PDB file of C-alpha atoms and ligand atoms in Angstrom:
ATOM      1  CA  UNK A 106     -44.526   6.657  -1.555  1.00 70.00           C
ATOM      2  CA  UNK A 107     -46.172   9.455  -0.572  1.00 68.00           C
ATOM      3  CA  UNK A 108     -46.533  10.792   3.193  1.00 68.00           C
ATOM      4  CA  UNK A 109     -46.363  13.690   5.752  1.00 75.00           C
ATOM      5  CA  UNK A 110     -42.694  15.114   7.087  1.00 76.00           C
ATOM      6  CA  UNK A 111     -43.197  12.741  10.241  1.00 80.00           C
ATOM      7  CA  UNK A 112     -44.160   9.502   8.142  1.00 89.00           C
ATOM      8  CA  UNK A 113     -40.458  10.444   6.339  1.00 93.00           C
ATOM      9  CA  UNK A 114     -39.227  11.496   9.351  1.00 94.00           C
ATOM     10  CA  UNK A 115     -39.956   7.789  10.974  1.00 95.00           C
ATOM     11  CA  UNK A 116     -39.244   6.338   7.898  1.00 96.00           C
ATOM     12  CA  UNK A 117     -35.999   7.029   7.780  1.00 97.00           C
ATOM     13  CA  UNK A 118     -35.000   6.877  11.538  1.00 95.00           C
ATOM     14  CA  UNK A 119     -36.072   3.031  10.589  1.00 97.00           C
ATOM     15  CA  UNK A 120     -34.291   2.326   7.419  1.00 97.00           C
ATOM     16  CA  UNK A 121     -30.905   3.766   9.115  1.00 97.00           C
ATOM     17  CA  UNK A 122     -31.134   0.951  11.904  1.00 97.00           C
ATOM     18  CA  UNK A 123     -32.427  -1.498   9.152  1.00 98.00           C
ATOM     19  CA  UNK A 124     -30.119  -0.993   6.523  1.00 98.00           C
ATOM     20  CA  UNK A 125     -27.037  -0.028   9.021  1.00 97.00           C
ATOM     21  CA  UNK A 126     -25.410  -3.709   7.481  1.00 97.00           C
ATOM     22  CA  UNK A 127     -27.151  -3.724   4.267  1.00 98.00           C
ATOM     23  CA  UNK A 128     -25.054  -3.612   0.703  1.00 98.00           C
ATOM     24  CA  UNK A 129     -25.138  -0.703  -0.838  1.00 98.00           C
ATOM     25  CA  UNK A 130     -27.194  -1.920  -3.526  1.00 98.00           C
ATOM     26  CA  UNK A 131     -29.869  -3.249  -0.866  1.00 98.00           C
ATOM     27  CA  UNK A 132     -29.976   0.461   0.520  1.00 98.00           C
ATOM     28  CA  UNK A 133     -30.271   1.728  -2.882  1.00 98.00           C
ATOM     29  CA  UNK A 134     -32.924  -0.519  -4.067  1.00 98.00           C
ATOM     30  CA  UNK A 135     -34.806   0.313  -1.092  1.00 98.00           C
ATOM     31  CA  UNK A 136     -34.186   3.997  -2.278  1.00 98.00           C
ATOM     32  CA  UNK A 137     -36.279   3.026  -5.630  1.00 98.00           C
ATOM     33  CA  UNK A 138     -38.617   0.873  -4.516  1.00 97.00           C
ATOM     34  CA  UNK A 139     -39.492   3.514  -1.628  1.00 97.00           C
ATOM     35  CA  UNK A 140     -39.272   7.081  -3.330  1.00 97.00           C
ATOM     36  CA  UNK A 141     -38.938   6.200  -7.026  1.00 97.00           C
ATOM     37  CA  UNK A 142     -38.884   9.173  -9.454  1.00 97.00           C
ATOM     38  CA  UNK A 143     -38.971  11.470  -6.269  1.00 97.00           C
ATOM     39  CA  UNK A 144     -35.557  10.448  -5.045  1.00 98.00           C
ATOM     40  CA  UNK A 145     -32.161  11.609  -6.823  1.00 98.00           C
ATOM     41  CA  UNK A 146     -28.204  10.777  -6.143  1.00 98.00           C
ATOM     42  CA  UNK A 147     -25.753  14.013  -6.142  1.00 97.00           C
ATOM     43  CA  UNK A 148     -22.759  13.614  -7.713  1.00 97.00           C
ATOM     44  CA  UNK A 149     -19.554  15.954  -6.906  1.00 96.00           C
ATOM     45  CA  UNK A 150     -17.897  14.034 -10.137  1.00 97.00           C
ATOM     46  CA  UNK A 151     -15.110  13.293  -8.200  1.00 96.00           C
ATOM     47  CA  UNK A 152     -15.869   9.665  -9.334  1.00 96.00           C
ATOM     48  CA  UNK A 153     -19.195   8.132 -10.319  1.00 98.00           C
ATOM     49  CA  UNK A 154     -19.512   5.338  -7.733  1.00 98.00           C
ATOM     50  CA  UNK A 155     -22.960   6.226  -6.256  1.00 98.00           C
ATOM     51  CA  UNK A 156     -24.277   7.325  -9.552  1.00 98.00           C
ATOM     52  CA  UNK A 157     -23.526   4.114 -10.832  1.00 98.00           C
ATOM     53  CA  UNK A 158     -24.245   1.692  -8.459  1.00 98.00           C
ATOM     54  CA  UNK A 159     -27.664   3.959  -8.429  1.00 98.00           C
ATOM     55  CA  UNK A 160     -27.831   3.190 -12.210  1.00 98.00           C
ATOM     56  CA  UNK A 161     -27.529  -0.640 -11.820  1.00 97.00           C
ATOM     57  CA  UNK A 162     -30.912  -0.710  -9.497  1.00 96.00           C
ATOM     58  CA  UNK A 163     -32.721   2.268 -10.886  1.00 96.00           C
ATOM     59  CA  UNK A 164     -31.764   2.791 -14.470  1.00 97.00           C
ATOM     60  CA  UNK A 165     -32.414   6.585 -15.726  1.00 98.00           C
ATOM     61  CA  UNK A 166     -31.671   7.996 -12.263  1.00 98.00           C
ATOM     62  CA  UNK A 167     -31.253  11.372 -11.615  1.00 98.00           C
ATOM     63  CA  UNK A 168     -27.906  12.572 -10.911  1.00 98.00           C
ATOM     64  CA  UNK A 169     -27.871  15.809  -9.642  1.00 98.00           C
ATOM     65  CA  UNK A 170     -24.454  18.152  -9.991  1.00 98.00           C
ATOM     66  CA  UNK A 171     -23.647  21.710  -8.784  1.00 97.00           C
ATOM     67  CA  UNK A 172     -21.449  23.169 -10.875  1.00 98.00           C
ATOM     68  CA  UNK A 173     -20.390  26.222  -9.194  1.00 97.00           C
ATOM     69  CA  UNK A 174     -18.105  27.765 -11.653  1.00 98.00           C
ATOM     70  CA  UNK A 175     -15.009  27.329 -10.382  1.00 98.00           C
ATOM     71  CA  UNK A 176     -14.715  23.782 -10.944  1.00 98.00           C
ATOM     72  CA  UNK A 177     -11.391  22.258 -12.470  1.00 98.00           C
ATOM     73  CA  UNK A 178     -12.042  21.205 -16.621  1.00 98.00           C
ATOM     74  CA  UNK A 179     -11.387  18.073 -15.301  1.00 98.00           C
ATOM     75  CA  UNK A 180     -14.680  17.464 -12.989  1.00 98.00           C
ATOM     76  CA  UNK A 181     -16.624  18.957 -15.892  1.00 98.00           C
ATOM     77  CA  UNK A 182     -15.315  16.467 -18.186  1.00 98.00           C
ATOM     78  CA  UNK A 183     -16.396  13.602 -15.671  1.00 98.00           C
ATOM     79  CA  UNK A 184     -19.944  14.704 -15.657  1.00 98.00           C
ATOM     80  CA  UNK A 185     -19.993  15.058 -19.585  1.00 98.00           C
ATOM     81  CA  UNK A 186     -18.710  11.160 -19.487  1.00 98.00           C
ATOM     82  CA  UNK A 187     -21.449  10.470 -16.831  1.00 98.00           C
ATOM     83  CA  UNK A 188     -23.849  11.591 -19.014  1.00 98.00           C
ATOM     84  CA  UNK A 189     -22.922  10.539 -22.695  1.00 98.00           C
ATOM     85  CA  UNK A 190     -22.047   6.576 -20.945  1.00 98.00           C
ATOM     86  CA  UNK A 191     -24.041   5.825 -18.191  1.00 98.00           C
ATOM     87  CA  UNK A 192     -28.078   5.276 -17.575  1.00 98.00           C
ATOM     88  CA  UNK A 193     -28.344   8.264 -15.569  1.00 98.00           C
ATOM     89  CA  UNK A 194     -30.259  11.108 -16.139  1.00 98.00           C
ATOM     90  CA  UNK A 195     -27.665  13.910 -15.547  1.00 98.00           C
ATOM     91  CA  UNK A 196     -29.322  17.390 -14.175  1.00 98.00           C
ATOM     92  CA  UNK A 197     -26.979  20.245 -13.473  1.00 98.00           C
ATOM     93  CA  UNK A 198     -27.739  23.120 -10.971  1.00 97.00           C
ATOM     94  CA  UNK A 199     -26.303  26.258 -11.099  1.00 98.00           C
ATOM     95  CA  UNK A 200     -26.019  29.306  -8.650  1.00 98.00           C
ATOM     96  CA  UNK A 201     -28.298  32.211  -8.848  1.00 98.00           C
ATOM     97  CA  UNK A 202     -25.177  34.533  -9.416  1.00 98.00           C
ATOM     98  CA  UNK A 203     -22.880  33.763 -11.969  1.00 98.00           C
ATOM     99  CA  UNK A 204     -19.107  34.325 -10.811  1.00 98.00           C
ATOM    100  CA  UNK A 205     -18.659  37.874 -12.660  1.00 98.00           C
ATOM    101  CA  UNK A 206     -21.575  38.747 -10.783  1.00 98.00           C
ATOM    102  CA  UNK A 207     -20.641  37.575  -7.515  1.00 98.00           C
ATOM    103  CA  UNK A 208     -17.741  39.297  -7.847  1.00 98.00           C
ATOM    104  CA  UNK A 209     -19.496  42.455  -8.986  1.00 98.00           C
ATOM    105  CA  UNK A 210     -21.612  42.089  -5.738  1.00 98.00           C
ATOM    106  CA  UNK A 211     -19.423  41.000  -2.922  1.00 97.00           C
ATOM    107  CA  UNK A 212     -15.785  41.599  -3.874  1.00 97.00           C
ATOM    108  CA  UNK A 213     -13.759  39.502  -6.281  1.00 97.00           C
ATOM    109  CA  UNK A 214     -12.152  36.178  -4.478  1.00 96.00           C
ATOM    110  CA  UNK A 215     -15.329  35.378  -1.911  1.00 97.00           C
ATOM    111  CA  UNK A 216     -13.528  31.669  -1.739  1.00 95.00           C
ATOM    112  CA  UNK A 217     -10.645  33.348  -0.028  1.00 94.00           C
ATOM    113  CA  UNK A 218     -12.175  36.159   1.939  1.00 94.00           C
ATOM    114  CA  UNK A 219     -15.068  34.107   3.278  1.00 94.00           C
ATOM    115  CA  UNK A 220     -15.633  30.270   2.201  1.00 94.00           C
ATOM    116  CA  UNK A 221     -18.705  30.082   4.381  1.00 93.00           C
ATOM    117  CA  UNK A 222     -20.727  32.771   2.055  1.00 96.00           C
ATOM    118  CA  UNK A 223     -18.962  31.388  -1.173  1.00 97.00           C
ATOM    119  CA  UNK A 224     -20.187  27.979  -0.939  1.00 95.00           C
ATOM    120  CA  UNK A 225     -23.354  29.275   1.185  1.00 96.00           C
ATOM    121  CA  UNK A 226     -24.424  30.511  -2.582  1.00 97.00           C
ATOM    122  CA  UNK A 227     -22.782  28.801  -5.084  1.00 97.00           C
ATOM    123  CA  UNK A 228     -23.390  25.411  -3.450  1.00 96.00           C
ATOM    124  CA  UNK A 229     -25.972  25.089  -0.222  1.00 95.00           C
ATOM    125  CA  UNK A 230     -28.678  27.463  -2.272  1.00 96.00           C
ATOM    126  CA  UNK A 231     -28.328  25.582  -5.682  1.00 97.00           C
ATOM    127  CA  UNK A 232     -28.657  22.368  -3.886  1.00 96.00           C
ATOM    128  CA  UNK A 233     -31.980  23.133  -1.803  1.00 95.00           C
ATOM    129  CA  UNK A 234     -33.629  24.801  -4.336  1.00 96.00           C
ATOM    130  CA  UNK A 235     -32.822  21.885  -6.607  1.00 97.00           C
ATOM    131  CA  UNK A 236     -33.457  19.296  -4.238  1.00 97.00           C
ATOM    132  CA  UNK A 237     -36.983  20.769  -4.284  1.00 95.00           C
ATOM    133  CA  UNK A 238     -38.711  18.173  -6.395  1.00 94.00           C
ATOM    134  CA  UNK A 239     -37.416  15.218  -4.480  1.00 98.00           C
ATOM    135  CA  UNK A 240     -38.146  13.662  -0.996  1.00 97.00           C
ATOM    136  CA  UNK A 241     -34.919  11.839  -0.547  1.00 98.00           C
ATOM    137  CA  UNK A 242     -31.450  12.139  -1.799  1.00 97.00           C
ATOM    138  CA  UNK A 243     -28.193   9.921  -2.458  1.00 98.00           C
ATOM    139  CA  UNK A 244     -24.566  11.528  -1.456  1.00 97.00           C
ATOM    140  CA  UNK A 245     -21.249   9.488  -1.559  1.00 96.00           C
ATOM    141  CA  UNK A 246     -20.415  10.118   2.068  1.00 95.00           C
ATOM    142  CA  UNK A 247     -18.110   7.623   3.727  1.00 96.00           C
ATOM    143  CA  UNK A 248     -17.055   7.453   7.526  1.00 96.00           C
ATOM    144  CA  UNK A 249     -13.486   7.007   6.806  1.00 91.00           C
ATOM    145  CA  UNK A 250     -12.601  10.078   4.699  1.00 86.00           C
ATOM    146  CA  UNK A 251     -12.240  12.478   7.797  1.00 83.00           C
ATOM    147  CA  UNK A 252     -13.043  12.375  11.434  1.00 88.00           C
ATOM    148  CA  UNK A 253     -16.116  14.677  10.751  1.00 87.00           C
ATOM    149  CA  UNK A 254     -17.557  11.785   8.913  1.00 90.00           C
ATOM    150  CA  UNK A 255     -17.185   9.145  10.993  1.00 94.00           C
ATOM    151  CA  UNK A 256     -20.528   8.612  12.307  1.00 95.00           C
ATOM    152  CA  UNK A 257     -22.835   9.233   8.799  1.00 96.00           C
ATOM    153  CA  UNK A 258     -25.842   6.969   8.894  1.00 97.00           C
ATOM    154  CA  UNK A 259     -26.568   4.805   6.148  1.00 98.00           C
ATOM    155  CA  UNK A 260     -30.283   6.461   6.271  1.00 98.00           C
ATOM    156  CA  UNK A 261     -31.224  10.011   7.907  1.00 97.00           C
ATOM    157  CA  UNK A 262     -33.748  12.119   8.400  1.00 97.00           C
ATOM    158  CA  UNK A 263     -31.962  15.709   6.597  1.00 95.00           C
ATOM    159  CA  UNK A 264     -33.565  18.391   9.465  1.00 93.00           C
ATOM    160  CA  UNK A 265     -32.932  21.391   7.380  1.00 91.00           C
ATOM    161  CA  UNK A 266     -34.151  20.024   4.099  1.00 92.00           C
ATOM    162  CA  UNK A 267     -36.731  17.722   5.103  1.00 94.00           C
ATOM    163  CA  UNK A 268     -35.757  14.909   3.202  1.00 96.00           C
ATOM    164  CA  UNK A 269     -34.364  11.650   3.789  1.00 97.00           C
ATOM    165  CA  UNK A 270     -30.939  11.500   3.334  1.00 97.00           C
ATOM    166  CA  UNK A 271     -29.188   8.308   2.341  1.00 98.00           C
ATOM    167  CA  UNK A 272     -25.327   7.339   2.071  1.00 98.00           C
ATOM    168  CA  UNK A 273     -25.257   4.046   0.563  1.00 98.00           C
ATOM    169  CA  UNK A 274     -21.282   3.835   0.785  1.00 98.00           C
ATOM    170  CA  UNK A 275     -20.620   5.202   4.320  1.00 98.00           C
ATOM    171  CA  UNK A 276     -19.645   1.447   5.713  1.00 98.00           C
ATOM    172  CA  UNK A 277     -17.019   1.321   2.632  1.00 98.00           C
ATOM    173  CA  UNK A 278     -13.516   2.014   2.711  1.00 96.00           C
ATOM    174  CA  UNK A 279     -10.967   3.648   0.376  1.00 93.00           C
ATOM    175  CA  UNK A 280      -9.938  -0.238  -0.354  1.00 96.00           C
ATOM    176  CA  UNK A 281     -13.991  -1.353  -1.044  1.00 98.00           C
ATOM    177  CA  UNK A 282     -14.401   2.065  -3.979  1.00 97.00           C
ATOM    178  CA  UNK A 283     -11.306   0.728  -5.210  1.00 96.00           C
ATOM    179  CA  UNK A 284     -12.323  -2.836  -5.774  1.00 98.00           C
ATOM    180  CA  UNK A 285     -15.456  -1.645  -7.217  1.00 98.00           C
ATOM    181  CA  UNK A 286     -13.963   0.968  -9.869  1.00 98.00           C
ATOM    182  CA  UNK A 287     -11.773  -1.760 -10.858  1.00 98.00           C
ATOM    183  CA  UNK A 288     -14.410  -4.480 -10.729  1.00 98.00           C
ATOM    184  CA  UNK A 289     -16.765  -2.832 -12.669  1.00 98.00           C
ATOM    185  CA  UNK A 290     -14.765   0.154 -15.065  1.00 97.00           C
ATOM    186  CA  UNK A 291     -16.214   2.952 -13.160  1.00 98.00           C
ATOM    187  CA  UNK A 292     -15.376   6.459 -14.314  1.00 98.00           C
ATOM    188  CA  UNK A 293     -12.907   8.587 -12.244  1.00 97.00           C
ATOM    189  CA  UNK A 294     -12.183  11.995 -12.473  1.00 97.00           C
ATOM    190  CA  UNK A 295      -8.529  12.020 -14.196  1.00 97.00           C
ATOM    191  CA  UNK A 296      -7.502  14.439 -10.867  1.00 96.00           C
ATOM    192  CA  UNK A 297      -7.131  11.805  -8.607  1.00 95.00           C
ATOM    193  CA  UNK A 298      -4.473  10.145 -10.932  1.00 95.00           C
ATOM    194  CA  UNK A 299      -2.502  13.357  -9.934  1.00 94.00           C
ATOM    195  CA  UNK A 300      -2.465  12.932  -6.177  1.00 91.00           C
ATOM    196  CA  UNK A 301      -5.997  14.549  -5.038  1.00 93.00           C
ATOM    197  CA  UNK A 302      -8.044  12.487  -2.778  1.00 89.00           C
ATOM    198  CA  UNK A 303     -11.042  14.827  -2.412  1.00 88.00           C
ATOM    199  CA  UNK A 304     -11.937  16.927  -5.697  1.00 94.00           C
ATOM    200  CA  UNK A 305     -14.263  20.352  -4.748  1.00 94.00           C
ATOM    201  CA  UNK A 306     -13.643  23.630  -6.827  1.00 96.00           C
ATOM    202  CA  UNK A 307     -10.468  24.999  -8.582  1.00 96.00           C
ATOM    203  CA  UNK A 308      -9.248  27.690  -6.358  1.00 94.00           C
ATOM    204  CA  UNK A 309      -5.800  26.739  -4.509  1.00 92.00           C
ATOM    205  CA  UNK A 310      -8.242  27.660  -1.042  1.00 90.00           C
ATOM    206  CA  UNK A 311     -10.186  25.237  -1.731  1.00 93.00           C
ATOM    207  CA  UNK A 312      -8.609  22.206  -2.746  1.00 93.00           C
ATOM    208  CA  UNK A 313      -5.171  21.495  -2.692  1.00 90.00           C
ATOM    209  CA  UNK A 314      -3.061  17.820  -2.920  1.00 90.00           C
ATOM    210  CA  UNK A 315      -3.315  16.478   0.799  1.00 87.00           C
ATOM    211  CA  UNK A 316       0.306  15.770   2.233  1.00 84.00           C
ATOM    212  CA  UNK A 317       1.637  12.639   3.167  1.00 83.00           C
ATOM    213  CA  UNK A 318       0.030  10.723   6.125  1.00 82.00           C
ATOM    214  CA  UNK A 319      -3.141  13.355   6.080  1.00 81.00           C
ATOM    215  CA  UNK A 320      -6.478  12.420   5.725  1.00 79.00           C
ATOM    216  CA  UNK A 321      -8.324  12.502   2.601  1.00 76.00           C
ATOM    217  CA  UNK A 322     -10.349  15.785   3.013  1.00 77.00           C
ATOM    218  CA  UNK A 323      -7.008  17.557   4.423  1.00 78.00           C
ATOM    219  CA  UNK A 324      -6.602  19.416   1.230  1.00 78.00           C
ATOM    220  CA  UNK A 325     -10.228  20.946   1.221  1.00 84.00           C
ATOM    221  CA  UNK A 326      -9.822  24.574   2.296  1.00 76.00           C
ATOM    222  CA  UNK A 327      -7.083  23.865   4.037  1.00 79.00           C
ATOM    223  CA  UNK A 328      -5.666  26.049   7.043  1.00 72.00           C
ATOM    224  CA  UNK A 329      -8.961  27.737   7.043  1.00 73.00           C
ATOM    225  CA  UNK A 330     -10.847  25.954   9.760  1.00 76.00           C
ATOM    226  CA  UNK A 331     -13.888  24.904   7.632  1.00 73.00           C
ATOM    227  CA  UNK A 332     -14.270  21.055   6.765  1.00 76.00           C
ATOM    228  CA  UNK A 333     -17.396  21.016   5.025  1.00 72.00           C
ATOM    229  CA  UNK A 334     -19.242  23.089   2.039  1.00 74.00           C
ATOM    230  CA  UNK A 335     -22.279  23.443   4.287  1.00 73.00           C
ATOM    231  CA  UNK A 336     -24.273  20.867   2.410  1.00 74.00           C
ATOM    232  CA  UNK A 337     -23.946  18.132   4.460  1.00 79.00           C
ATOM    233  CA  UNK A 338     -23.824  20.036   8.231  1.00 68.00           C
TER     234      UNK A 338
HETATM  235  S1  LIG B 272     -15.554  25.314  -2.567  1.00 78.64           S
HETATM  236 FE1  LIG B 272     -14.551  27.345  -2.699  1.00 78.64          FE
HETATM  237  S2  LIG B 272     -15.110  28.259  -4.732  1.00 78.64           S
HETATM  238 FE2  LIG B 272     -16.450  26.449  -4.311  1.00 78.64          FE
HETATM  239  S3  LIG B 272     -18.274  27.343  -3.493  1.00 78.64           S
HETATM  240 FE3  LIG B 272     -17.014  26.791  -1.712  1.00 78.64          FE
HETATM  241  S4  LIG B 272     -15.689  28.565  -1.234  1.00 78.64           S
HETATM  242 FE4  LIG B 272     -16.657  28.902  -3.269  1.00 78.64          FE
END
């Protein structure tokens, strides 16, 4: 499809009342059939849920990663799986600084000192420059992994990217990704085998094993206040 900002802008204001009950596979085929080449999932490789149930409507995808630097061996793994086993078309971005030179320029450590700026350039700038070429994007959002989340459409209209922004699993729970890894042999990132529940970058700031009875994104730069990367503010 091609159209203006508002056309999108309507477009997706729609498909989020439309598709509010819809299967994720509906949503996602609507994704294809709507956007095609110009639409992309992003992938954290915490698992490869989206990317695959992405892969099952719309083989040779594009599944976009960040890879910030400071991820565990573990998440880089996953996306090396992704790529070498699944239809996908794996693309990874990468910040404008490498870590020896953000450290050069702003003080080793950013992730401690100031998460905001860290992830403000090793994650929000990657993922708008790279989510250049595309008019809509897929995340694996769900309303039950923190009270932040809790309202995510199924379809949105992304404001400060100008893209529509679609979360084909927010209406599933921990209990539906489950049923579907196990249904269908999806890849997992070996972490959560260990006792993580929400996979970002290495450093102890920024994800740590939640404790018992705390939500799933409790370990995410924990004590700190912040609750989200700034992607999906
Ligand atoms: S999650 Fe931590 S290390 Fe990764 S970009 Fe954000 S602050 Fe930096």
């Amino acid at each position: 499809m091609t159209g203006t900002t508002t056309d999108f802008e309507e477009l997706a204001t729609r498909a989020g009342r439309e598709l509010e009950e819809a299967a994720p596979q509906e949503i996602l085929r609507w994704a294809a059939d709507t956007f095609g080449k110009r639409f992309c999932v992003t992938s954290s490789m915490e698992d490869a849920v989206v990317a695959h149930l992405a892969s099952s409507v719309f083989p040779g995808v594009d599944v976009v990663f960040l890879d910030t630097g400071y991820h565990f061996p573990e998440t880089i793994g996953t996306r090396d799986a992704v790529a070498a086993t699944m239809p996908v078309n794996v693309i990874t971005l990468t910040p404008a600084l490498t870590v020896a030179e953000q450290d050069a320029q702003y003080g080793p450590d950013l992730h401690d000192r100031d998460p905001d700026q860290c992830c403000a350039l090793r994650k929000v700038e990657p993922l708008n420059r790279g989510l250049g070429g595309y008019d809509a994007w897929a995340t694996g959002l769900r309303r039950d992994e923190s009270p932040t989340r809790a309202n995510t459409p199924v379809v949105s209209w992304d404001p400060r990217r100008r893209k529509v922004k679609i979360a084909p699993i927010a209406r599933w729970t921990q209990e539906d990704v489950d049923a579907y890894v196990n249904a269908n042999g999806v890849l997992l990132n070996p972490l959560l085998w260990e006792g993580y529940t929400s996979i970002g970058c290495s450093p102890l700031s920024c994800t740590r094993k939640p404790g018992e009875g705390e939500d799933a994104r409790a370990g995410r730069w924990s004590g700190s206040g912040k609750t989200e990367c700034g992607i999906h503010l």
